[in-house]
Amino acid sequence: MNQLWPDPITRLVERQTEELEREATQLRANKVQIDSRLEQIDGELGELQIAVKVYRRFAPSESTPAEPTEARSQVIEPPLVGNNGHRPELDGLTLAQAAEQVLRWLGGRAASGELRQNLIDAGVLKGDHSAYGYLLKTMRNKPDLFVKVQRGTWALAGEGHE
């Protein structure tokens, strides 16, 4: 009765221990490859994000078929000050108020990317990765000011764009 473990159980535990140690060794060897691949993927994701930003910045704005093109040409935009697009009439406004004003300048309806870019150019919104989400959250939380008319397109509430 010196032995606490019966012989078959000892063999089973030893076999399981050996298998787990072998698997741990393989995983440690693969960890270097996995870390390297993750770094590569992170780099590619960063490059894609930059490409999307550049595309959104310079791509022609989206217009919907239901939207007349004459409406935008009739909108009188305030003059720009300097080369950076700063619009002093937006100074001191909340993001919601500034977005409302920019939507008015854009004919009451615009693609959210176009609206975001105008707010960034005007100096109201930062041009970082969280700006787009912040703008969308602000507009969703103000149903009295903004209405989502279709995916990626917002309009002023109560102006017949719904």
Tab-separated table of N, CA and C in Angstrom:
chain	number	residue	atom	x	y	z
A	1	MET	N	0.806	-1.196	0.000
A	1	MET	CA	0.000	0.000	0.000
A	1	MET	C	0.850	1.262	0.000
A	2	ASN	N	2.062	1.176	-0.412
A	2	ASN	CA	2.925	2.332	-0.500
A	2	ASN	C	2.531	3.226	-1.676
A	3	GLN	N	1.965	2.633	-2.686
A	3	GLN	CA	1.672	3.338	-3.909
A	3	GLN	C	0.270	3.945	-3.845
A	4	LEU	N	0.188	5.285	-4.037
A	4	LEU	CA	-1.108	5.950	-3.989
A	4	LEU	C	-1.863	5.792	-5.301
A	5	TRP	N	-1.124	5.717	-6.412
A	5	TRP	CA	-1.755	5.596	-7.719
A	5	TRP	C	-1.605	4.168	-8.230
A	6	PRO	N	-2.656	3.609	-8.670
A	6	PRO	CA	-2.512	2.285	-9.294
A	6	PRO	C	-1.699	2.428	-10.584
A	7	ASP	N	-1.028	1.381	-10.991
A	7	ASP	CA	-0.131	1.410	-12.132
A	7	ASP	C	-0.800	1.885	-13.419
A	8	PRO	N	-1.998	1.463	-13.813
A	8	PRO	CA	-2.611	1.946	-15.056
A	8	PRO	C	-2.885	3.459	-15.015
A	9	ILE	N	-3.229	3.977	-13.896
A	9	ILE	CA	-3.494	5.419	-13.783
A	9	ILE	C	-2.190	6.191	-13.919
A	10	THR	N	-1.123	5.699	-13.339
A	10	THR	CA	0.178	6.349	-13.449
A	10	THR	C	0.599	6.425	-14.912
A	11	ARG	N	0.426	5.325	-15.638
A	11	ARG	CA	0.775	5.329	-17.054
A	11	ARG	C	-0.087	6.315	-17.846
A	12	LEU	N	-1.357	6.363	-17.529
A	12	LEU	CA	-2.260	7.289	-18.225
A	12	LEU	C	-1.852	8.736	-17.975
A	13	VAL	N	-1.537	9.088	-16.733
A	13	VAL	CA	-1.124	10.450	-16.380
A	13	VAL	C	0.184	10.790	-17.065
A	14	GLU	N	1.136	9.861	-17.064
A	14	GLU	CA	2.423	10.108	-17.708
A	14	GLU	C	2.249	10.304	-19.216
A	15	ARG	N	1.380	9.494	-19.851
A	15	ARG	CA	1.125	9.618	-21.280
A	15	ARG	C	0.481	10.976	-21.595
A	16	GLN	N	-0.484	11.371	-20.798
A	16	GLN	CA	-1.144	12.669	-20.991
A	16	GLN	C	-0.148	13.812	-20.796
A	17	THR	N	0.709	13.686	-19.799
A	17	THR	CA	1.711	14.715	-19.527
A	17	THR	C	2.665	14.841	-20.705
A	18	GLU	N	3.127	13.730	-21.234
A	18	GLU	CA	4.033	13.755	-22.385
A	18	GLU	C	3.358	14.394	-23.596
A	19	GLU	N	2.090	14.042	-23.849
A	19	GLU	CA	1.368	14.616	-24.986
A	19	GLU	C	1.209	16.125	-24.829
A	20	LEU	N	0.856	16.564	-23.634
A	20	LEU	CA	0.683	17.998	-23.391
A	20	LEU	C	2.011	18.748	-23.517
A	21	GLU	N	3.099	18.156	-23.040
A	21	GLU	CA	4.406	18.788	-23.169
A	21	GLU	C	4.830	18.882	-24.631
A	22	ARG	N	4.541	17.832	-25.431
A	22	ARG	CA	4.845	17.852	-26.858
A	22	ARG	C	4.042	18.952	-27.564
A	23	GLU	N	2.762	19.022	-27.242
A	23	GLU	CA	1.908	20.053	-27.846
A	23	GLU	C	2.363	21.457	-27.450
A	24	ALA	N	2.744	21.640	-26.185
A	24	ALA	CA	3.236	22.944	-25.730
A	24	ALA	C	4.507	23.334	-26.473
A	25	THR	N	5.389	22.376	-26.715
A	25	THR	CA	6.621	22.643	-27.454
A	25	THR	C	6.307	23.070	-28.887
A	26	GLN	N	5.357	22.395	-29.530
A	26	GLN	CA	4.967	22.757	-30.894
A	26	GLN	C	4.348	24.157	-30.930
A	27	LEU	N	3.500	24.429	-29.974
A	27	LEU	CA	2.852	25.743	-29.943
A	27	LEU	C	3.866	26.859	-29.704
A	28	ARG	N	4.840	26.622	-28.837
A	28	ARG	CA	5.879	27.626	-28.616
A	28	ARG	C	6.675	27.879	-29.893
A	29	ALA	N	6.935	26.813	-30.652
A	29	ALA	CA	7.659	26.970	-31.916
A	29	ALA	C	6.812	27.757	-32.923
A	30	ASN	N	5.510	27.545	-32.927
A	30	ASN	CA	4.617	28.247	-33.850
A	30	ASN	C	4.346	29.680	-33.406
A	31	LYS	N	4.560	29.982	-32.141
A	31	LYS	CA	4.265	31.316	-31.611
A	31	LYS	C	5.051	32.399	-32.349
A	32	VAL	N	6.293	32.123	-32.667
A	32	VAL	CA	7.126	33.086	-33.384
A	32	VAL	C	6.532	33.357	-34.758
A	33	GLN	N	6.125	32.297	-35.451
A	33	GLN	CA	5.519	32.456	-36.773
A	33	GLN	C	4.188	33.209	-36.665
A	34	ILE	N	3.406	32.888	-35.674
A	34	ILE	CA	2.110	33.547	-35.500
A	34	ILE	C	2.308	35.026	-35.190
A	35	ASP	N	3.234	35.343	-34.292
A	35	ASP	CA	3.496	36.749	-33.965
A	35	ASP	C	3.960	37.525	-35.191
A	36	SER	N	4.819	36.888	-35.993
A	36	SER	CA	5.313	37.537	-37.201
A	36	SER	C	4.172	37.786	-38.179
A	37	ARG	N	3.308	36.809	-38.353
A	37	ARG	CA	2.166	36.956	-39.263
A	37	ARG	C	1.198	38.025	-38.758
A	38	LEU	N	0.976	38.079	-37.448
A	38	LEU	CA	0.100	39.101	-36.878
A	38	LEU	C	0.650	40.501	-37.133
A	39	GLU	N	1.956	40.683	-36.993
A	39	GLU	CA	2.574	41.978	-37.298
A	39	GLU	C	2.375	42.336	-38.761
A	40	GLN	N	2.527	41.354	-39.632
A	40	GLN	CA	2.343	41.586	-41.064
A	40	GLN	C	0.891	41.981	-41.354
A	41	ILE	N	-0.056	41.278	-40.757
A	41	ILE	CA	-1.473	41.582	-40.959
A	41	ILE	C	-1.801	42.976	-40.428
A	42	ASP	N	-1.288	43.322	-39.251
A	42	ASP	CA	-1.523	44.658	-38.692
A	42	ASP	C	-1.000	45.740	-39.631
A	43	GLY	N	0.172	45.507	-40.211
A	43	GLY	CA	0.728	46.470	-41.160
A	43	GLY	C	-0.149	46.620	-42.390
A	44	GLU	N	-0.635	45.495	-42.914
A	44	GLU	CA	-1.499	45.537	-44.093
A	44	GLU	C	-2.821	46.237	-43.774
A	45	LEU	N	-3.366	45.980	-42.588
A	45	LEU	CA	-4.602	46.666	-42.183
A	45	LEU	C	-4.390	48.170	-42.100
A	46	GLY	N	-3.262	48.581	-41.563
A	46	GLY	CA	-2.953	50.013	-41.493
A	46	GLY	C	-2.857	50.628	-42.874
A	47	GLU	N	-2.219	49.910	-43.808
A	47	GLU	CA	-2.110	50.404	-45.179
A	47	GLU	C	-3.483	50.507	-45.832
A	48	LEU	N	-4.348	49.520	-45.578
A	48	LEU	CA	-5.703	49.570	-46.138
A	48	LEU	C	-6.493	50.749	-45.579
A	49	GLN	N	-6.360	51.014	-44.293
A	49	GLN	CA	-7.062	52.147	-43.693
A	49	GLN	C	-6.598	53.458	-44.314
A	50	ILE	N	-5.312	53.577	-44.565
A	50	ILE	CA	-4.787	54.784	-45.209
A	50	ILE	C	-5.343	54.902	-46.629
A	51	ALA	N	-5.368	53.786	-47.354
A	51	ALA	CA	-5.894	53.807	-48.727
A	51	ALA	C	-7.360	54.215	-48.747
A	52	VAL	N	-8.151	53.727	-47.797
A	52	VAL	CA	-9.566	54.086	-47.726
A	52	VAL	C	-9.721	55.574	-47.423
A	53	LYS	N	-8.905	56.093	-46.514
A	53	LYS	CA	-8.970	57.522	-46.195
A	53	LYS	C	-8.643	58.366	-47.416
A	54	VAL	N	-7.595	57.969	-48.150
A	54	VAL	CA	-7.211	58.714	-49.348
A	54	VAL	C	-8.324	58.631	-50.387
A	55	TYR	N	-8.894	57.445	-50.566
A	55	TYR	CA	-9.976	57.280	-51.531
A	55	TYR	C	-11.164	58.162	-51.164
A	56	ARG	N	-11.578	58.102	-49.899
A	56	ARG	CA	-12.726	58.906	-49.463
A	56	ARG	C	-12.449	60.393	-49.603
A	57	ARG	N	-11.226	60.772	-49.431
A	57	ARG	CA	-10.853	62.185	-49.520
A	57	ARG	C	-10.942	62.703	-50.955
A	58	PHE	N	-10.516	61.886	-51.914
A	58	PHE	CA	-10.415	62.355	-53.292
A	58	PHE	C	-11.432	61.746	-54.249
A	59	ALA	N	-12.229	60.783	-53.807
A	59	ALA	CA	-13.229	60.177	-54.687
A	59	ALA	C	-14.375	61.152	-54.900
A	60	PRO	N	-15.022	61.084	-56.050
A	60	PRO	CA	-16.179	61.962	-56.259
A	60	PRO	C	-17.258	61.614	-55.240
A	61	SER	N	-17.977	62.624	-54.800
A	61	SER	CA	-18.995	62.390	-53.776
A	61	SER	C	-20.123	61.562	-54.363
A	62	GLU	N	-20.742	60.785	-53.479
A	62	GLU	CA	-21.851	59.939	-53.899
A	62	GLU	C	-23.110	60.788	-54.011
A	63	SER	N	-23.851	60.589	-55.052
A	63	SER	CA	-25.149	61.241	-55.120
A	63	SER	C	-26.171	60.169	-55.416
A	64	THR	N	-27.338	60.303	-54.849
A	64	THR	CA	-28.377	59.310	-55.026
A	64	THR	C	-29.234	59.700	-56.214
A	65	PRO	N	-29.803	58.717	-56.921
A	65	PRO	CA	-30.610	59.028	-58.089
A	65	PRO	C	-31.819	59.899	-57.763
A	66	ALA	N	-32.368	59.786	-56.550
A	66	ALA	CA	-33.552	60.554	-56.204
A	66	ALA	C	-33.224	62.017	-55.935
A	67	GLU	N	-31.962	62.326	-55.815
A	67	GLU	CA	-31.552	63.677	-55.463
A	67	GLU	C	-31.277	64.491	-56.723
A	68	PRO	N	-31.983	65.593	-56.922
A	68	PRO	CA	-31.714	66.405	-58.102
A	68	PRO	C	-30.367	67.098	-57.990
A	69	THR	N	-29.627	67.152	-59.085
A	69	THR	CA	-28.296	67.753	-59.063
A	69	THR	C	-28.390	69.273	-59.014
A	70	GLU	N	-29.502	69.851	-59.476
A	70	GLU	CA	-29.632	71.300	-59.447
A	70	GLU	C	-29.694	71.829	-58.022
A	71	ALA	N	-30.212	71.034	-57.090
A	71	ALA	CA	-30.370	71.497	-55.714
A	71	ALA	C	-29.025	71.873	-55.111
A	72	ARG	N	-28.000	71.099	-55.393
A	72	ARG	CA	-26.692	71.405	-54.831
A	72	ARG	C	-26.100	72.664	-55.450
A	73	SER	N	-26.348	72.881	-56.727
A	73	SER	CA	-25.757	74.051	-57.364
A	73	SER	C	-26.424	75.342	-56.894
A	74	GLN	N	-27.645	75.258	-56.360
A	74	GLN	CA	-28.335	76.451	-55.896
A	74	GLN	C	-27.953	76.828	-54.470
A	75	VAL	N	-27.305	75.913	-53.759
A	75	VAL	CA	-26.930	76.182	-52.376
A	75	VAL	C	-25.767	77.167	-52.374
A	76	ILE	N	-25.905	78.229	-51.618
A	76	ILE	CA	-24.845	79.230	-51.531
A	76	ILE	C	-23.999	78.897	-50.321
A	77	GLU	N	-22.746	78.572	-50.574
A	77	GLU	CA	-21.844	78.233	-49.482
A	77	GLU	C	-21.115	79.480	-49.022
A	78	PRO	N	-20.839	79.564	-47.732
A	78	PRO	CA	-20.090	80.699	-47.222
A	78	PRO	C	-18.657	80.659	-47.740
A	79	PRO	N	-18.018	81.801	-47.848
A	79	PRO	CA	-16.647	81.825	-48.360
A	79	PRO	C	-15.679	81.158	-47.394
A	80	LEU	N	-14.647	80.545	-47.957
A	80	LEU	CA	-13.604	79.927	-47.151
A	80	LEU	C	-12.611	80.983	-46.722
A	81	VAL	N	-12.046	80.779	-45.546
A	81	VAL	CA	-11.021	81.688	-45.043
A	81	VAL	C	-9.710	80.942	-45.054
A	82	GLY	N	-8.708	81.474	-45.756
A	82	GLY	CA	-7.398	80.821	-45.806
A	82	GLY	C	-7.438	79.583	-46.679
A	83	ASN	N	-6.378	78.780	-46.604
A	83	ASN	CA	-6.275	77.595	-47.447
A	83	ASN	C	-6.751	76.324	-46.758
A	84	ASN	N	-6.966	76.364	-45.451
A	84	ASN	CA	-7.296	75.139	-44.746
A	84	ASN	C	-8.785	74.857	-44.678
A	85	GLY	N	-9.639	75.698	-45.215
A	85	GLY	CA	-11.069	75.444	-45.230
A	85	GLY	C	-11.772	75.820	-43.950
A	86	HIS	N	-11.106	76.462	-43.023
A	86	HIS	CA	-11.730	76.856	-41.760
A	86	HIS	C	-12.918	77.772	-42.022
A	87	ARG	N	-14.029	77.482	-41.388
A	87	ARG	CA	-15.232	78.288	-41.552
A	87	ARG	C	-15.551	78.923	-40.200
A	88	PRO	N	-15.284	80.225	-40.064
A	88	PRO	CA	-15.474	80.876	-38.767
A	88	PRO	C	-16.922	80.845	-38.285
A	89	GLU	N	-17.885	80.736	-39.190
A	89	GLU	CA	-19.288	80.708	-38.761
A	89	GLU	C	-19.642	79.429	-38.017
A	90	LEU	N	-18.752	78.421	-38.043
A	90	LEU	CA	-18.987	77.184	-37.301
A	90	LEU	C	-18.296	77.196	-35.937
A	91	ASP	N	-17.478	78.207	-35.669
A	91	ASP	CA	-16.778	78.298	-34.385
A	91	ASP	C	-17.784	78.381	-33.245
A	92	GLY	N	-17.539	77.632	-32.206
A	92	GLY	CA	-18.379	77.684	-31.016
A	92	GLY	C	-19.633	76.835	-31.104
A	93	LEU	N	-19.903	76.212	-32.243
A	93	LEU	CA	-21.081	75.363	-32.372
A	93	LEU	C	-20.763	73.952	-31.891
A	94	THR	N	-21.775	73.257	-31.404
A	94	THR	CA	-21.592	71.849	-31.083
A	94	THR	C	-21.467	71.076	-32.384
A	95	LEU	N	-21.048	69.824	-32.288
A	95	LEU	CA	-20.923	69.006	-33.485
A	95	LEU	C	-22.274	68.872	-34.181
A	96	ALA	N	-23.336	68.675	-33.417
A	96	ALA	CA	-24.663	68.530	-34.014
A	96	ALA	C	-25.075	69.806	-34.744
A	97	GLN	N	-24.831	70.953	-34.140
A	97	GLN	CA	-25.187	72.222	-34.777
A	97	GLN	C	-24.363	72.452	-36.049
A	98	ALA	N	-23.077	72.143	-35.990
A	98	ALA	CA	-22.217	72.315	-37.155
A	98	ALA	C	-22.626	71.350	-38.270
A	99	ALA	N	-22.943	70.107	-37.909
A	99	ALA	CA	-23.376	69.129	-38.907
A	99	ALA	C	-24.681	69.575	-39.562
A	100	GLU	N	-25.571	70.129	-38.772
A	100	GLU	CA	-26.824	70.648	-39.319
A	100	GLU	C	-26.538	71.764	-40.330
A	101	GLN	N	-25.647	72.676	-39.993
A	101	GLN	CA	-25.318	73.793	-40.883
A	101	GLN	C	-24.664	73.292	-42.171
A	102	VAL	N	-23.735	72.347	-42.046
A	102	VAL	CA	-23.061	71.819	-43.226
A	102	VAL	C	-24.064	71.076	-44.115
A	103	LEU	N	-24.994	70.329	-43.499
A	103	LEU	CA	-26.024	69.662	-44.303
A	103	LEU	C	-26.869	70.688	-45.057
A	104	ARG	N	-27.158	71.813	-44.433
A	104	ARG	CA	-27.905	72.874	-45.129
A	104	ARG	C	-27.111	73.354	-46.343
A	105	TRP	N	-25.790	73.555	-46.174
A	105	TRP	CA	-24.943	73.993	-47.274
A	105	TRP	C	-24.893	72.962	-48.396
A	106	LEU	N	-25.061	71.695	-48.019
A	106	LEU	CA	-25.001	70.613	-49.009
A	106	LEU	C	-26.376	70.271	-49.580
A	107	GLY	N	-27.359	71.107	-49.357
A	107	GLY	CA	-28.683	70.885	-49.930
A	107	GLY	C	-29.630	70.102	-49.043
A	108	GLY	N	-29.277	69.910	-47.786
A	108	GLY	CA	-30.165	69.226	-46.856
A	108	GLY	C	-29.987	67.727	-46.803
A	109	ARG	N	-29.154	67.189	-47.666
A	109	ARG	CA	-28.962	65.734	-47.727
A	109	ARG	C	-27.550	65.469	-48.246
A	110	ALA	N	-26.853	64.488	-47.624
A	110	ALA	CA	-25.484	64.190	-48.067
A	110	ALA	C	-25.059	62.818	-47.582
A	111	ALA	N	-24.067	62.278	-48.258
A	111	ALA	CA	-23.437	61.037	-47.809
A	111	ALA	C	-22.691	61.337	-46.517
A	112	SER	N	-22.722	60.396	-45.590
A	112	SER	CA	-22.085	60.643	-44.301
A	112	SER	C	-20.588	60.891	-44.440
A	113	GLY	N	-19.931	60.254	-45.387
A	113	GLY	CA	-18.506	60.494	-45.612
A	113	GLY	C	-18.238	61.914	-46.097
A	114	GLU	N	-19.116	62.419	-46.949
A	114	GLU	CA	-18.986	63.787	-47.447
A	114	GLU	C	-19.198	64.788	-46.310
A	115	LEU	N	-20.195	64.518	-45.485
A	115	LEU	CA	-20.473	65.381	-44.334
A	115	LEU	C	-19.281	65.379	-43.377
A	116	ARG	N	-18.760	64.197	-43.097
A	116	ARG	CA	-17.602	64.071	-42.204
A	116	ARG	C	-16.415	64.860	-42.745
A	117	GLN	N	-16.134	64.712	-44.032
A	117	GLN	CA	-14.988	65.383	-44.618
A	117	GLN	C	-15.146	66.905	-44.567
A	118	ASN	N	-16.354	67.395	-44.814
A	118	ASN	CA	-16.605	68.832	-44.727
A	118	ASN	C	-16.384	69.345	-43.306
A	119	LEU	N	-16.792	68.561	-42.308
A	119	LEU	CA	-16.599	68.967	-40.915
A	119	LEU	C	-15.119	68.934	-40.532
A	120	ILE	N	-14.381	67.983	-41.077
A	120	ILE	CA	-12.937	67.923	-40.820
A	120	ILE	C	-12.257	69.116	-41.482
A	121	ASP	N	-12.611	69.369	-42.741
A	121	ASP	CA	-12.013	70.492	-43.470
A	121	ASP	C	-12.308	71.823	-42.794
A	122	ALA	N	-13.493	71.936	-42.184
A	122	ALA	CA	-13.883	73.181	-41.526
A	122	ALA	C	-13.253	73.316	-40.138
A	123	GLY	N	-12.597	72.264	-39.666
A	123	GLY	CA	-11.941	72.326	-38.368
A	123	GLY	C	-12.844	71.997	-37.197
A	124	VAL	N	-14.044	71.485	-37.472
A	124	VAL	CA	-14.988	71.155	-36.404
A	124	VAL	C	-14.703	69.774	-35.834
A	125	LEU	N	-14.266	68.867	-36.675
A	125	LEU	CA	-14.068	67.475	-36.310
A	125	LEU	C	-12.623	67.101	-36.582
A	126	LYS	N	-12.038	66.300	-35.704
A	126	LYS	CA	-10.665	65.842	-35.925
A	126	LYS	C	-10.660	64.801	-37.029
A	127	GLY	N	-9.562	64.714	-37.736
A	127	GLY	CA	-9.456	63.770	-38.840
A	127	GLY	C	-8.920	62.420	-38.434
A	128	ASP	N	-9.226	61.947	-37.245
A	128	ASP	CA	-8.711	60.645	-36.822
A	128	ASP	C	-9.740	59.543	-37.075
A	129	HIS	N	-9.358	58.319	-36.734
A	129	HIS	CA	-10.202	57.172	-37.040
A	129	HIS	C	-11.506	57.146	-36.256
A	130	SER	N	-11.589	57.836	-35.143
A	130	SER	CA	-12.813	57.802	-34.343
A	130	SER	C	-13.808	58.893	-34.732
A	131	ALA	N	-13.404	59.811	-35.596
A	131	ALA	CA	-14.265	60.938	-35.951
A	131	ALA	C	-15.549	60.487	-36.633
A	132	TYR	N	-15.457	59.506	-37.503
A	132	TYR	CA	-16.623	59.040	-38.255
A	132	TYR	C	-17.665	58.445	-37.304
A	133	GLY	N	-17.216	57.594	-36.391
A	133	GLY	CA	-18.134	56.988	-35.424
A	133	GLY	C	-18.760	58.026	-34.511
A	134	TYR	N	-17.964	59.008	-34.109
A	134	TYR	CA	-18.463	60.074	-33.244
A	134	TYR	C	-19.549	60.882	-33.959
A	135	LEU	N	-19.320	61.179	-35.226
A	135	LEU	CA	-20.305	61.923	-36.003
A	135	LEU	C	-21.600	61.121	-36.143
A	136	LEU	N	-21.488	59.840	-36.494
A	136	LEU	CA	-22.684	59.010	-36.656
A	136	LEU	C	-23.451	58.868	-35.351
A	137	LYS	N	-22.744	58.697	-34.245
A	137	LYS	CA	-23.402	58.586	-32.939
A	137	LYS	C	-24.144	59.878	-32.617
A	138	THR	N	-23.520	61.008	-32.891
A	138	THR	CA	-24.153	62.295	-32.633
A	138	THR	C	-25.433	62.433	-33.451
A	139	MET	N	-25.385	62.057	-34.727
A	139	MET	CA	-26.564	62.194	-35.575
A	139	MET	C	-27.668	61.212	-35.173
A	140	ARG	N	-27.288	59.989	-34.795
A	140	ARG	CA	-28.299	59.016	-34.344
A	140	ARG	C	-28.988	59.486	-33.072
A	141	ASN	N	-28.259	60.186	-32.218
A	141	ASN	CA	-28.824	60.654	-30.948
A	141	ASN	C	-29.629	61.946	-31.081
A	142	LYS	N	-29.724	62.483	-32.288
A	142	LYS	CA	-30.481	63.723	-32.521
A	142	LYS	C	-31.530	63.496	-33.614
A	143	PRO	N	-32.539	62.633	-33.361
A	143	PRO	CA	-33.530	62.358	-34.402
A	143	PRO	C	-34.385	63.579	-34.749
A	144	ASP	N	-34.381	64.590	-33.882
A	144	ASP	CA	-35.114	65.817	-34.195
A	144	ASP	C	-34.377	66.649	-35.246
A	145	LEU	N	-33.064	66.415	-35.430
A	145	LEU	CA	-32.278	67.171	-36.411
A	145	LEU	C	-31.935	66.360	-37.659
A	146	PHE	N	-31.645	65.064	-37.475
A	146	PHE	CA	-31.123	64.263	-38.575
A	146	PHE	C	-31.953	63.008	-38.780
A	147	VAL	N	-32.072	62.616	-40.030
A	147	VAL	CA	-32.748	61.369	-40.360
A	147	VAL	C	-31.882	60.608	-41.360
A	148	LYS	N	-31.762	59.303	-41.132
A	148	LYS	CA	-30.995	58.459	-42.040
A	148	LYS	C	-31.942	58.033	-43.156
A	149	VAL	N	-31.672	58.464	-44.382
A	149	VAL	CA	-32.583	58.189	-45.484
A	149	VAL	C	-32.251	56.892	-46.202
A	150	GLN	N	-31.013	56.492	-46.155
A	150	GLN	CA	-30.573	55.205	-46.681
A	150	GLN	C	-29.184	54.952	-46.128
A	151	ARG	N	-28.648	53.800	-46.423
A	151	ARG	CA	-27.329	53.467	-45.890
A	151	ARG	C	-26.301	54.500	-46.349
A	152	GLY	N	-25.659	55.125	-45.369
A	152	GLY	CA	-24.602	56.082	-45.664
A	152	GLY	C	-25.077	57.451	-46.089
A	153	THR	N	-26.374	57.713	-46.010
A	153	THR	CA	-26.904	59.018	-46.422
A	153	THR	C	-27.800	59.571	-45.323
A	154	TRP	N	-27.552	60.823	-44.968
A	154	TRP	CA	-28.305	61.511	-43.923
A	154	TRP	C	-28.935	62.775	-44.491
A	155	ALA	N	-30.020	63.175	-43.867
A	155	ALA	CA	-30.701	64.405	-44.292
A	155	ALA	C	-31.182	65.137	-43.048
A	156	LEU	N	-31.591	66.371	-43.268
A	156	LEU	CA	-32.171	67.149	-42.177
A	156	LEU	C	-33.587	66.664	-41.940
A	157	ALA	N	-33.950	66.487	-40.691
A	157	ALA	CA	-35.293	66.040	-40.352
A	157	ALA	C	-36.295	67.138	-40.674
A	158	GLY	N	-37.460	66.721	-41.121
A	158	GLY	CA	-38.549	67.664	-41.365
A	158	GLY	C	-38.389	68.506	-42.605
A	159	GLU	N	-37.534	68.119	-43.529
A	159	GLU	CA	-37.354	68.926	-44.739
A	159	GLU	C	-37.707	68.135	-45.990
A	160	GLY	N	-38.512	67.091	-45.817
A	160	GLY	CA	-39.005	66.342	-46.971
A	160	GLY	C	-38.001	65.405	-47.612
A	161	HIS	N	-36.924	65.072	-46.915
A	161	HIS	CA	-35.917	64.168	-47.489
A	161	HIS	C	-36.132	62.736	-47.073
A	162	GLU	N	-37.059	62.514	-46.164
A	162	GLU	CA	-37.290	61.151	-45.670
A	162	GLU	C	-37.827	60.334	-46.779
